[in-house]
Amino acid sequence: MSSMTPLPKAAQRPRHLLALVTIALIGCLGGCQYESDDVSLPSASTPTTEGRTVPPLPESGNIDAGTYLVLVTGYTVPFEITVPEGWSTGDGDGLAKDDPDHPDEWGVFVGWWPADYVPTDACAWQGALVEVDPSAKAFVDAMTAQTSTASTPPVEVMVGNYSGFEFDHSVEGDVDITACDRDKFCIHSEFSNECTRWYSSAAERETYRVVDLNGQRAVSWVVQFHESINPELTREARAVFDSIVFRSDK
């Protein structure tokens, strides 16, 4: 990773209050089974219980192994996430880990920043970012209808006390990224005029989980940047992804 920031290779997240959007690259992971694989994670991945204080996720830097509380801007319900050693964060809106076998390539990433706009075509995306209403189903419908990408059929899941959908997403067929707007596949964005989540190659894979927080959606995803990533690392990333549980008083 870069010596300047902890997540230069794993996040495309614009920093708020900047005049110009600055973005770094991210990608995707396949697999749509909700139960976590056999990866040992420290602490518990269940909602906070009485007598246990969960610290907030740090906004940047390397993360100690443990369970953290995350409150995404605009969400009415926070979630907990559990990570092993070796993960880092940039803006507190995602976690990344490099593959030591491929030090010059991106590893894996788990992200959760807002996704308010989805282009109708991931390749010809400029001027085609469409605002999606706040429901979980609206986002799923927009993503699965997106051209130049392909999705698996959404599966209904429960995340704590909240229902949602899960599906895989990837580039469709032999779409040539060099023929796409600004040489990228735009998947979704926080903004109507700029892409904040894209694939930089056709090899990227990801799994999305879209949760209904009483009418408001919460979107998270786990990323595998290329097929040669160590399988143990992809299983670990999936376990981190599956550890996300929204807190609830229900």
PDB file of C-alpha atoms in Angstrom:
ATOM      1  CA  MET A   1       0.000   0.000   0.000  1.00  0.00           C
ATOM      2  CA  SER A   2       1.018   3.601  -0.435  1.00  0.00           C
ATOM      3  CA  SER A   3       3.008   5.234   2.335  1.00  0.00           C
ATOM      4  CA  MET A   4       0.681   8.225   2.223  1.00  0.00           C
ATOM      5  CA  THR A   5      -2.709   6.712   3.067  1.00  0.00           C
ATOM      6  CA  PRO A   6      -3.873   3.340   4.395  1.00  0.00           C
ATOM      7  CA  LEU A   7      -6.403   2.677   1.611  1.00  0.00           C
ATOM      8  CA  PRO A   8      -5.079   4.089  -1.682  1.00  0.00           C
ATOM      9  CA  LYS A   9      -5.679   0.872  -3.569  1.00  0.00           C
ATOM     10  CA  ALA A  10      -8.968  -0.178  -2.058  1.00  0.00           C
ATOM     11  CA  ALA A  11     -11.408   2.703  -1.904  1.00  0.00           C
ATOM     12  CA  GLN A  12     -13.078   5.062  -4.328  1.00  0.00           C
ATOM     13  CA  ARG A  13     -14.500   7.419  -1.767  1.00  0.00           C
ATOM     14  CA  PRO A  14     -14.700  11.196  -2.268  1.00  0.00           C
ATOM     15  CA  ARG A  15     -13.674  13.187   0.788  1.00  0.00           C
ATOM     16  CA  HIS A  16     -16.409  15.562   1.932  1.00  0.00           C
ATOM     17  CA  LEU A  17     -15.874  19.334   1.866  1.00  0.00           C
ATOM     18  CA  LEU A  18     -13.265  19.189  -0.878  1.00  0.00           C
ATOM     19  CA  ALA A  19     -13.725  21.279  -4.000  1.00  0.00           C
ATOM     20  CA  LEU A  20     -12.547  18.436  -6.203  1.00  0.00           C
ATOM     21  CA  VAL A  21     -13.489  14.816  -5.770  1.00  0.00           C
ATOM     22  CA  THR A  22     -10.466  12.572  -5.203  1.00  0.00           C
ATOM     23  CA  ILE A  23     -11.003   8.927  -5.780  1.00  0.00           C
ATOM     24  CA  ALA A  24      -8.971   5.688  -5.509  1.00  0.00           C
ATOM     25  CA  LEU A  25      -9.802   2.309  -7.034  1.00  0.00           C
ATOM     26  CA  ILE A  26     -11.896  -0.638  -5.795  1.00  0.00           C
ATOM     27  CA  GLY A  27     -13.587  -3.814  -7.143  1.00  0.00           C
ATOM     28  CA  CYS A  28     -15.540  -6.974  -6.221  1.00  0.00           C
ATOM     29  CA  LEU A  29     -16.071 -10.538  -4.865  1.00  0.00           C
ATOM     30  CA  GLY A  30     -18.205 -13.494  -5.882  1.00  0.00           C
ATOM     31  CA  GLY A  31     -20.149 -15.845  -3.651  1.00  0.00           C
ATOM     32  CA  CYS A  32     -23.639 -15.458  -2.281  1.00  0.00           C
ATOM     33  CA  GLN A  33     -23.868 -17.715   0.749  1.00  0.00           C
ATOM     34  CA  TYR A  34     -24.708 -15.743   3.870  1.00  0.00           C
ATOM     35  CA  GLU A  35     -23.051 -17.964   6.489  1.00  0.00           C
ATOM     36  CA  SER A  36     -19.403 -17.096   7.102  1.00  0.00           C
ATOM     37  CA  ASP A  37     -16.674 -19.516   6.018  1.00  0.00           C
ATOM     38  CA  ASP A  38     -14.407 -21.150   8.568  1.00  0.00           C
ATOM     39  CA  VAL A  39     -12.250 -18.134   9.430  1.00  0.00           C
ATOM     40  CA  SER A  40     -11.398 -17.328  13.037  1.00  0.00           C
ATOM     41  CA  LEU A  41     -12.388 -13.811  14.017  1.00  0.00           C
ATOM     42  CA  PRO A  42     -11.695 -12.264  17.415  1.00  0.00           C
ATOM     43  CA  SER A  43     -14.471 -11.162  19.761  1.00  0.00           C
ATOM     44  CA  ALA A  44     -18.175 -11.598  18.981  1.00  0.00           C
ATOM     45  CA  SER A  45     -20.039 -10.716  15.801  1.00  0.00           C
ATOM     46  CA  THR A  46     -23.419 -10.377  17.479  1.00  0.00           C
ATOM     47  CA  PRO A  47     -25.242  -7.161  18.415  1.00  0.00           C
ATOM     48  CA  THR A  48     -24.065  -5.239  21.463  1.00  0.00           C
ATOM     49  CA  THR A  49     -25.379  -6.623  24.737  1.00  0.00           C
ATOM     50  CA  GLU A  50     -25.640  -5.006  28.156  1.00  0.00           C
ATOM     51  CA  GLY A  51     -22.312  -4.669  29.904  1.00  0.00           C
ATOM     52  CA  ARG A  52     -20.223  -4.755  26.707  1.00  0.00           C
ATOM     53  CA  THR A  53     -18.918  -1.516  25.242  1.00  0.00           C
ATOM     54  CA  VAL A  54     -18.029  -1.575  21.550  1.00  0.00           C
ATOM     55  CA  PRO A  55     -15.526   1.099  20.443  1.00  0.00           C
ATOM     56  CA  PRO A  56     -16.147   3.149  17.298  1.00  0.00           C
ATOM     57  CA  LEU A  57     -14.287   2.163  14.139  1.00  0.00           C
ATOM     58  CA  PRO A  58     -11.221   4.422  13.734  1.00  0.00           C
ATOM     59  CA  GLU A  59     -11.402   6.821  10.799  1.00  0.00           C
ATOM     60  CA  SER A  60      -7.996   5.912   9.422  1.00  0.00           C
ATOM     61  CA  GLY A  61      -4.973   3.697   9.851  1.00  0.00           C
ATOM     62  CA  ASN A  62      -4.336   0.063  10.738  1.00  0.00           C
ATOM     63  CA  ILE A  63      -7.077  -1.593  12.814  1.00  0.00           C
ATOM     64  CA  ASP A  64      -6.475  -3.778  15.862  1.00  0.00           C
ATOM     65  CA  ALA A  65      -8.324  -7.084  15.820  1.00  0.00           C
ATOM     66  CA  GLY A  66     -11.729  -6.772  17.473  1.00  0.00           C
ATOM     67  CA  THR A  67     -15.331  -5.648  17.105  1.00  0.00           C
ATOM     68  CA  TYR A  68     -16.188  -2.043  16.226  1.00  0.00           C
ATOM     69  CA  LEU A  69     -19.283   0.124  16.017  1.00  0.00           C
ATOM     70  CA  VAL A  70     -19.982   1.945  12.730  1.00  0.00           C
ATOM     71  CA  LEU A  71     -22.540   4.691  12.178  1.00  0.00           C
ATOM     72  CA  VAL A  72     -22.820   5.631   8.513  1.00  0.00           C
ATOM     73  CA  THR A  73     -23.919   9.210   7.826  1.00  0.00           C
ATOM     74  CA  GLY A  74     -27.663   9.222   7.240  1.00  0.00           C
ATOM     75  CA  TYR A  75     -28.293   5.745   8.673  1.00  0.00           C
ATOM     76  CA  THR A  76     -30.673   5.588  11.631  1.00  0.00           C
ATOM     77  CA  VAL A  77     -29.192   2.301  12.858  1.00  0.00           C
ATOM     78  CA  PRO A  78     -25.474   1.626  13.529  1.00  0.00           C
ATOM     79  CA  PHE A  79     -23.812  -1.701  12.836  1.00  0.00           C
ATOM     80  CA  GLU A  80     -21.019  -3.748  14.376  1.00  0.00           C
ATOM     81  CA  ILE A  81     -18.210  -5.308  12.382  1.00  0.00           C
ATOM     82  CA  THR A  82     -15.518  -7.733  13.535  1.00  0.00           C
ATOM     83  CA  VAL A  83     -12.028  -7.840  12.002  1.00  0.00           C
ATOM     84  CA  PRO A  84      -8.887  -9.938  12.493  1.00  0.00           C
ATOM     85  CA  GLU A  85      -5.363  -8.555  12.412  1.00  0.00           C
ATOM     86  CA  GLY A  86      -3.954  -6.848   9.357  1.00  0.00           C
ATOM     87  CA  TRP A  87      -6.884  -4.713   8.173  1.00  0.00           C
ATOM     88  CA  SER A  88      -6.879  -0.950   7.687  1.00  0.00           C
ATOM     89  CA  THR A  89      -9.282   1.888   6.929  1.00  0.00           C
ATOM     90  CA  GLY A  90      -9.035   5.241   5.184  1.00  0.00           C
ATOM     91  CA  ASP A  91     -12.167   7.287   5.815  1.00  0.00           C
ATOM     92  CA  GLY A  92     -14.036   4.937   8.142  1.00  0.00           C
ATOM     93  CA  ASP A  93     -16.299   3.849   5.294  1.00  0.00           C
ATOM     94  CA  GLY A  94     -14.507   0.632   4.382  1.00  0.00           C
ATOM     95  CA  LEU A  95     -11.828  -1.860   5.386  1.00  0.00           C
ATOM     96  CA  ALA A  96      -9.042  -3.269   3.232  1.00  0.00           C
ATOM     97  CA  LYS A  97      -6.306  -5.880   3.379  1.00  0.00           C
ATOM     98  CA  ASP A  98      -3.510  -6.562   0.906  1.00  0.00           C
ATOM     99  CA  ASP A  99      -2.527  -9.983  -0.378  1.00  0.00           C
ATOM    100  CA  PRO A 100       1.127 -10.528   0.647  1.00  0.00           C
ATOM    101  CA  ASP A 101       1.557 -12.857  -2.336  1.00  0.00           C
ATOM    102  CA  HIS A 102       0.725  -9.966  -4.681  1.00  0.00           C
ATOM    103  CA  PRO A 103       2.220  -6.845  -3.035  1.00  0.00           C
ATOM    104  CA  ASP A 104       1.799  -4.708  -6.151  1.00  0.00           C
ATOM    105  CA  GLU A 105      -1.863  -5.548  -6.664  1.00  0.00           C
ATOM    106  CA  TRP A 106      -5.041  -4.806  -4.726  1.00  0.00           C
ATOM    107  CA  GLY A 107      -6.283  -7.411  -2.280  1.00  0.00           C
ATOM    108  CA  VAL A 108      -9.748  -7.408  -0.718  1.00  0.00           C
ATOM    109  CA  PHE A 109     -12.094  -4.716   0.525  1.00  0.00           C
ATOM    110  CA  VAL A 110     -15.346  -4.402   2.495  1.00  0.00           C
ATOM    111  CA  GLY A 111     -17.193  -1.111   1.908  1.00  0.00           C
ATOM    112  CA  TRP A 112     -20.410   0.643   2.919  1.00  0.00           C
ATOM    113  CA  TRP A 113     -20.510   4.266   1.732  1.00  0.00           C
ATOM    114  CA  PRO A 114     -23.790   5.748   0.366  1.00  0.00           C
ATOM    115  CA  ALA A 115     -25.014   4.598  -3.042  1.00  0.00           C
ATOM    116  CA  ASP A 116     -27.683   7.067  -4.139  1.00  0.00           C
ATOM    117  CA  TYR A 117     -27.193   6.914  -7.921  1.00  0.00           C
ATOM    118  CA  VAL A 118     -26.892   3.909 -10.249  1.00  0.00           C
ATOM    119  CA  PRO A 119     -26.025   4.263 -13.947  1.00  0.00           C
ATOM    120  CA  THR A 120     -28.268   2.459 -16.402  1.00  0.00           C
ATOM    121  CA  ASP A 121     -25.129   1.330 -18.253  1.00  0.00           C
ATOM    122  CA  ALA A 122     -21.922   0.732 -16.280  1.00  0.00           C
ATOM    123  CA  CYS A 123     -19.806   1.338 -19.381  1.00  0.00           C
ATOM    124  CA  ALA A 124     -21.587   4.379 -20.877  1.00  0.00           C
ATOM    125  CA  TRP A 125     -22.201   5.937 -17.478  1.00  0.00           C
ATOM    126  CA  GLN A 126     -21.453   9.646 -17.922  1.00  0.00           C
ATOM    127  CA  GLY A 127     -24.712  11.548 -17.944  1.00  0.00           C
ATOM    128  CA  ALA A 128     -26.573   8.334 -17.070  1.00  0.00           C
ATOM    129  CA  LEU A 129     -26.384   8.286 -13.244  1.00  0.00           C
ATOM    130  CA  VAL A 130     -29.980   7.874 -12.094  1.00  0.00           C
ATOM    131  CA  GLU A 131     -31.122   8.661  -8.541  1.00  0.00           C
ATOM    132  CA  VAL A 132     -32.602   5.630  -6.782  1.00  0.00           C
ATOM    133  CA  ASP A 133     -35.295   5.946  -4.131  1.00  0.00           C
ATOM    134  CA  PRO A 134     -34.339   4.956  -0.544  1.00  0.00           C
ATOM    135  CA  SER A 135     -35.808   1.445  -0.502  1.00  0.00           C
ATOM    136  CA  ALA A 136     -33.622  -1.655  -0.568  1.00  0.00           C
ATOM    137  CA  LYS A 137     -35.616  -3.153  -3.435  1.00  0.00           C
ATOM    138  CA  ALA A 138     -35.188  -0.049  -5.610  1.00  0.00           C
ATOM    139  CA  PHE A 139     -31.410  -0.331  -5.360  1.00  0.00           C
ATOM    140  CA  VAL A 140     -31.454  -4.059  -6.076  1.00  0.00           C
ATOM    141  CA  ASP A 141     -33.709  -3.514  -9.098  1.00  0.00           C
ATOM    142  CA  ALA A 142     -31.439  -0.771 -10.453  1.00  0.00           C
ATOM    143  CA  MET A 143     -28.282  -2.835 -10.027  1.00  0.00           C
ATOM    144  CA  THR A 144     -29.691  -6.022 -11.533  1.00  0.00           C
ATOM    145  CA  ALA A 145     -31.076  -4.064 -14.504  1.00  0.00           C
ATOM    146  CA  GLN A 146     -27.748  -2.318 -15.145  1.00  0.00           C
ATOM    147  CA  THR A 147     -26.270  -3.134 -18.560  1.00  0.00           C
ATOM    148  CA  SER A 148     -22.592  -4.049 -19.158  1.00  0.00           C
ATOM    149  CA  THR A 149     -22.669  -5.862 -15.793  1.00  0.00           C
ATOM    150  CA  ALA A 150     -24.304  -9.080 -14.637  1.00  0.00           C
ATOM    151  CA  SER A 151     -25.931  -9.993 -11.304  1.00  0.00           C
ATOM    152  CA  THR A 152     -26.977 -13.255  -9.733  1.00  0.00           C
ATOM    153  CA  PRO A 153     -30.646 -13.525  -8.709  1.00  0.00           C
ATOM    154  CA  PRO A 154     -31.097 -11.626  -5.406  1.00  0.00           C
ATOM    155  CA  VAL A 155     -31.512 -13.869  -2.362  1.00  0.00           C
ATOM    156  CA  GLU A 156     -33.458 -12.743   0.711  1.00  0.00           C
ATOM    157  CA  VAL A 157     -31.313 -12.589   3.883  1.00  0.00           C
ATOM    158  CA  MET A 158     -31.613 -11.459   7.496  1.00  0.00           C
ATOM    159  CA  VAL A 159     -28.950  -9.232   9.068  1.00  0.00           C
ATOM    160  CA  GLY A 160     -29.743  -9.231  12.762  1.00  0.00           C
ATOM    161  CA  ASN A 161     -33.383  -8.132  12.996  1.00  0.00           C
ATOM    162  CA  TYR A 162     -33.419  -6.570   9.540  1.00  0.00           C
ATOM    163  CA  SER A 163     -34.314  -8.164   6.214  1.00  0.00           C
ATOM    164  CA  GLY A 164     -32.527  -7.546   2.965  1.00  0.00           C
ATOM    165  CA  PHE A 165     -31.157  -8.962  -0.270  1.00  0.00           C
ATOM    166  CA  GLU A 166     -27.822 -10.368  -1.376  1.00  0.00           C
ATOM    167  CA  PHE A 167     -26.440 -10.794  -4.887  1.00  0.00           C
ATOM    168  CA  ASP A 168     -23.174 -11.029  -6.800  1.00  0.00           C
ATOM    169  CA  HIS A 169     -22.147  -8.411  -9.343  1.00  0.00           C
ATOM    170  CA  SER A 170     -19.501  -8.478 -12.078  1.00  0.00           C
ATOM    171  CA  VAL A 171     -18.691  -7.321 -15.597  1.00  0.00           C
ATOM    172  CA  GLU A 172     -20.806  -8.974 -18.255  1.00  0.00           C
ATOM    173  CA  GLY A 173     -19.184 -11.020 -20.974  1.00  0.00           C
ATOM    174  CA  ASP A 174     -16.302  -9.472 -22.894  1.00  0.00           C
ATOM    175  CA  VAL A 175     -17.048  -5.781 -22.398  1.00  0.00           C
ATOM    176  CA  ASP A 176     -13.884  -3.794 -23.201  1.00  0.00           C
ATOM    177  CA  ILE A 177     -13.108  -1.357 -20.383  1.00  0.00           C
ATOM    178  CA  THR A 178     -11.046   0.851 -22.704  1.00  0.00           C
ATOM    179  CA  ALA A 179     -14.220   1.565 -24.655  1.00  0.00           C
ATOM    180  CA  CYS A 180     -16.054   2.745 -21.529  1.00  0.00           C
ATOM    181  CA  ASP A 181     -16.387   6.314 -20.297  1.00  0.00           C
ATOM    182  CA  ARG A 182     -13.072   7.344 -18.684  1.00  0.00           C
ATOM    183  CA  ASP A 183     -11.825   3.730 -18.907  1.00  0.00           C
ATOM    184  CA  LYS A 184     -13.912   2.455 -15.991  1.00  0.00           C
ATOM    185  CA  PHE A 185     -17.076   0.530 -15.202  1.00  0.00           C
ATOM    186  CA  CYS A 186     -19.169   2.793 -12.955  1.00  0.00           C
ATOM    187  CA  ILE A 187     -21.299   0.719 -10.591  1.00  0.00           C
ATOM    188  CA  HIS A 188     -22.923   3.363  -8.354  1.00  0.00           C
ATOM    189  CA  SER A 189     -22.239   6.781  -6.849  1.00  0.00           C
ATOM    190  CA  GLU A 190     -22.985   9.248  -4.097  1.00  0.00           C
ATOM    191  CA  PHE A 191     -23.308  12.002  -6.703  1.00  0.00           C
ATOM    192  CA  SER A 192     -25.229  12.632  -9.912  1.00  0.00           C
ATOM    193  CA  ASN A 193     -22.232  13.932 -11.869  1.00  0.00           C
ATOM    194  CA  GLU A 194     -19.295  11.788 -10.719  1.00  0.00           C
ATOM    195  CA  CYS A 195     -18.711   8.083 -10.146  1.00  0.00           C
ATOM    196  CA  THR A 196     -17.564   7.081  -6.660  1.00  0.00           C
ATOM    197  CA  ARG A 197     -17.687   3.284  -7.055  1.00  0.00           C
ATOM    198  CA  TRP A 198     -16.258   1.602 -10.129  1.00  0.00           C
ATOM    199  CA  TYR A 199     -14.369  -1.414 -11.453  1.00  0.00           C
ATOM    200  CA  SER A 200     -10.961  -0.743 -12.909  1.00  0.00           C
ATOM    201  CA  SER A 201     -10.850  -4.077 -14.760  1.00  0.00           C
ATOM    202  CA  ALA A 202     -13.196  -6.797 -15.968  1.00  0.00           C
ATOM    203  CA  ALA A 203     -11.609  -9.236 -13.486  1.00  0.00           C
ATOM    204  CA  GLU A 204     -13.167  -7.657 -10.391  1.00  0.00           C
ATOM    205  CA  ARG A 205     -15.951  -9.441  -8.508  1.00  0.00           C
ATOM    206  CA  GLU A 206     -18.106  -8.461  -5.568  1.00  0.00           C
ATOM    207  CA  THR A 207     -21.061  -9.440  -3.401  1.00  0.00           C
ATOM    208  CA  TYR A 208     -23.654  -6.898  -2.275  1.00  0.00           C
ATOM    209  CA  ARG A 209     -25.929  -6.991   0.750  1.00  0.00           C
ATOM    210  CA  VAL A 210     -28.743  -4.441   0.784  1.00  0.00           C
ATOM    211  CA  VAL A 211     -30.605  -4.154   4.103  1.00  0.00           C
ATOM    212  CA  ASP A 212     -33.976  -2.533   4.799  1.00  0.00           C
ATOM    213  CA  LEU A 213     -33.638  -0.335   7.915  1.00  0.00           C
ATOM    214  CA  ASN A 214     -37.344   0.389   8.378  1.00  0.00           C
ATOM    215  CA  GLY A 215     -37.722   1.811   4.874  1.00  0.00           C
ATOM    216  CA  GLN A 216     -34.182   3.135   4.538  1.00  0.00           C
ATOM    217  CA  ARG A 217     -31.598   1.033   2.731  1.00  0.00           C
ATOM    218  CA  ALA A 218     -28.107   0.205   3.927  1.00  0.00           C
ATOM    219  CA  VAL A 219     -25.671  -1.061   1.284  1.00  0.00           C
ATOM    220  CA  SER A 220     -22.449  -2.966   1.932  1.00  0.00           C
ATOM    221  CA  TRP A 221     -20.230  -5.027  -0.328  1.00  0.00           C
ATOM    222  CA  VAL A 222     -17.178  -7.258  -0.275  1.00  0.00           C
ATOM    223  CA  VAL A 223     -14.599  -7.018  -3.048  1.00  0.00           C
ATOM    224  CA  GLN A 224     -12.140  -9.365  -4.719  1.00  0.00           C
ATOM    225  CA  PHE A 225      -9.975  -7.505  -7.188  1.00  0.00           C
ATOM    226  CA  HIS A 226      -8.759 -10.447  -9.274  1.00  0.00           C
ATOM    227  CA  GLU A 227      -8.944 -14.244  -9.388  1.00  0.00           C
ATOM    228  CA  SER A 228      -5.380 -14.837  -8.187  1.00  0.00           C
ATOM    229  CA  ILE A 229      -6.089 -13.495  -4.675  1.00  0.00           C
ATOM    230  CA  ASN A 230      -5.165 -16.025  -1.976  1.00  0.00           C
ATOM    231  CA  PRO A 231      -8.337 -18.065  -1.243  1.00  0.00           C
ATOM    232  CA  GLU A 232      -7.674 -17.780   2.493  1.00  0.00           C
ATOM    233  CA  LEU A 233      -7.788 -14.000   2.176  1.00  0.00           C
ATOM    234  CA  THR A 234     -11.051 -14.067   0.233  1.00  0.00           C
ATOM    235  CA  ARG A 235     -12.577 -16.300   2.918  1.00  0.00           C
ATOM    236  CA  GLU A 236     -11.338 -13.910   5.593  1.00  0.00           C
ATOM    237  CA  ALA A 237     -12.879 -10.966   3.731  1.00  0.00           C
ATOM    238  CA  ARG A 238     -16.162 -12.837   3.483  1.00  0.00           C
ATOM    239  CA  ALA A 239     -16.076 -13.524   7.242  1.00  0.00           C
ATOM    240  CA  VAL A 240     -15.540  -9.814   7.942  1.00  0.00           C
ATOM    241  CA  PHE A 241     -18.440  -9.010   5.597  1.00  0.00           C
ATOM    242  CA  ASP A 242     -20.674 -11.582   7.313  1.00  0.00           C
ATOM    243  CA  SER A 243     -19.799 -10.191  10.746  1.00  0.00           C
ATOM    244  CA  ILE A 244     -21.772  -6.988  10.012  1.00  0.00           C
ATOM    245  CA  VAL A 245     -24.823  -6.915  12.295  1.00  0.00           C
ATOM    246  CA  PHE A 246     -27.070  -3.887  12.714  1.00  0.00           C
ATOM    247  CA  ARG A 247     -27.830  -2.960  16.303  1.00  0.00           C
ATOM    248  CA  SER A 248     -31.448  -2.934  17.341  1.00  0.00           C
ATOM    249  CA  ASP A 249     -33.490  -2.605  20.514  1.00  0.00           C
ATOM    250  CA  LYS A 250     -36.030  -5.112  19.216  1.00  0.00           C
TER     251      LYS A 250
END
